XYZ file of C-alpha atoms in Angstrom:
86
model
C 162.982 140.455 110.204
C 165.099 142.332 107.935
C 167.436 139.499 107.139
C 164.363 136.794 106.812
C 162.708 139.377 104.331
C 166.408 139.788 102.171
C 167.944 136.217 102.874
C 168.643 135.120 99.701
C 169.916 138.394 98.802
C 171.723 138.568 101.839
C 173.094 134.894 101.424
C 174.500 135.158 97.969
C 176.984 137.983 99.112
C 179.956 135.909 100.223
C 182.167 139.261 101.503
C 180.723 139.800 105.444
C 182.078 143.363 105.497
C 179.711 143.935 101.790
C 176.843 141.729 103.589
C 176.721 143.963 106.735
C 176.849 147.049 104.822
C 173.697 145.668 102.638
C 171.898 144.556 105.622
C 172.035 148.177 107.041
C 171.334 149.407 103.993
C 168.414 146.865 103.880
C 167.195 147.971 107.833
C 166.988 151.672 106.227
C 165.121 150.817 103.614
C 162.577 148.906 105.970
C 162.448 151.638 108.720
C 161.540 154.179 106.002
C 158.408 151.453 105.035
C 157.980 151.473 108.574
C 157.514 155.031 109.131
C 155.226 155.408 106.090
C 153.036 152.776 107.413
C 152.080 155.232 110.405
C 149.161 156.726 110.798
C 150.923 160.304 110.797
C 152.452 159.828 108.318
C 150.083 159.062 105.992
C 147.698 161.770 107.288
C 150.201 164.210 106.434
C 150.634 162.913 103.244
C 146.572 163.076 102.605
C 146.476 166.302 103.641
C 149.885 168.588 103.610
C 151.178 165.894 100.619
C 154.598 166.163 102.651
C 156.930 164.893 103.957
C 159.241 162.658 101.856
C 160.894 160.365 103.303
C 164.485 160.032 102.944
C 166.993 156.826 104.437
C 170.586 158.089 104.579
C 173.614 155.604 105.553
C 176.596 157.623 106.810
C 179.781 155.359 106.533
C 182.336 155.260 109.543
C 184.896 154.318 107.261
C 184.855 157.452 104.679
C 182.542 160.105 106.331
C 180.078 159.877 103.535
C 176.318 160.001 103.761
C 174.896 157.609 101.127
C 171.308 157.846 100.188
C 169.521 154.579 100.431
C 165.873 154.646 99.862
C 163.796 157.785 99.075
C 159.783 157.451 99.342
C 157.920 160.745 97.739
C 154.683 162.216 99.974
C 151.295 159.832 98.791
C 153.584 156.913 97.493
C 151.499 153.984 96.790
C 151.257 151.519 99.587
C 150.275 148.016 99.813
C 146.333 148.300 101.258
C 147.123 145.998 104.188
C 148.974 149.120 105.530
C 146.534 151.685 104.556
C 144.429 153.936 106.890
C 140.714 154.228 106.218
C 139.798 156.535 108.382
C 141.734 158.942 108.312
C-alpha cells in the first residue's frame, strides 16, 4: 500500500538504493498514521493530550537515527478515521 499511495514519488527517483531508503522512510510515515488512527490512541490524546508520536529511521550504513515524521497529541485527522464515541 505504501508504494501505491507514493508511486509517482517513488517512480521519479531513478537511484534504487535513494528509492528504498524513501520507501522506508515512506512505511514510517504511514505506520505513525496508522497508530494514530487507533482507538487508544486517540483516547489518550482526548483525554491525557499525550503521546506524540515520533517515526525514527536508524541507518545500517552510518549508525544514525533520522527522524522521519513527528505527529503532536490531538493532531487533526481526516474524519473517516475519527472515533465518535469515545
Amino acid at each position: 500500500d505504501v508504494y501505491r499511495l507514493h508511486r509517482g514519488e517513488l517512480d521519479e527517483i531513478k537511484d534504487h538504493p535513494q528509492r528504498s531508503d524513501r520507501l522506508v522512510e515512506l512505511n514510517v510515515q504511514e505506520q505513525v498514521f496508522n497508530l494514530a488512527k487507533t482507538s487508544i490512541i486517540q483516547s489518550t490524546w482526548q483525554d491525557e493530550h499525550r503521546p506524540d508520536l515520533h517515526g525514527w529511521v536508524y541507518s545500517l550504513k552510518n549508525g544514525i537515527i533520522k527522524p522521519v515524521f513527528e505527529m503532536q497529541a490531538g493532531a487533526e485527522l481526516d474524519p473517516l478515521y475519527k472515533y465518535d464515541d469515545l
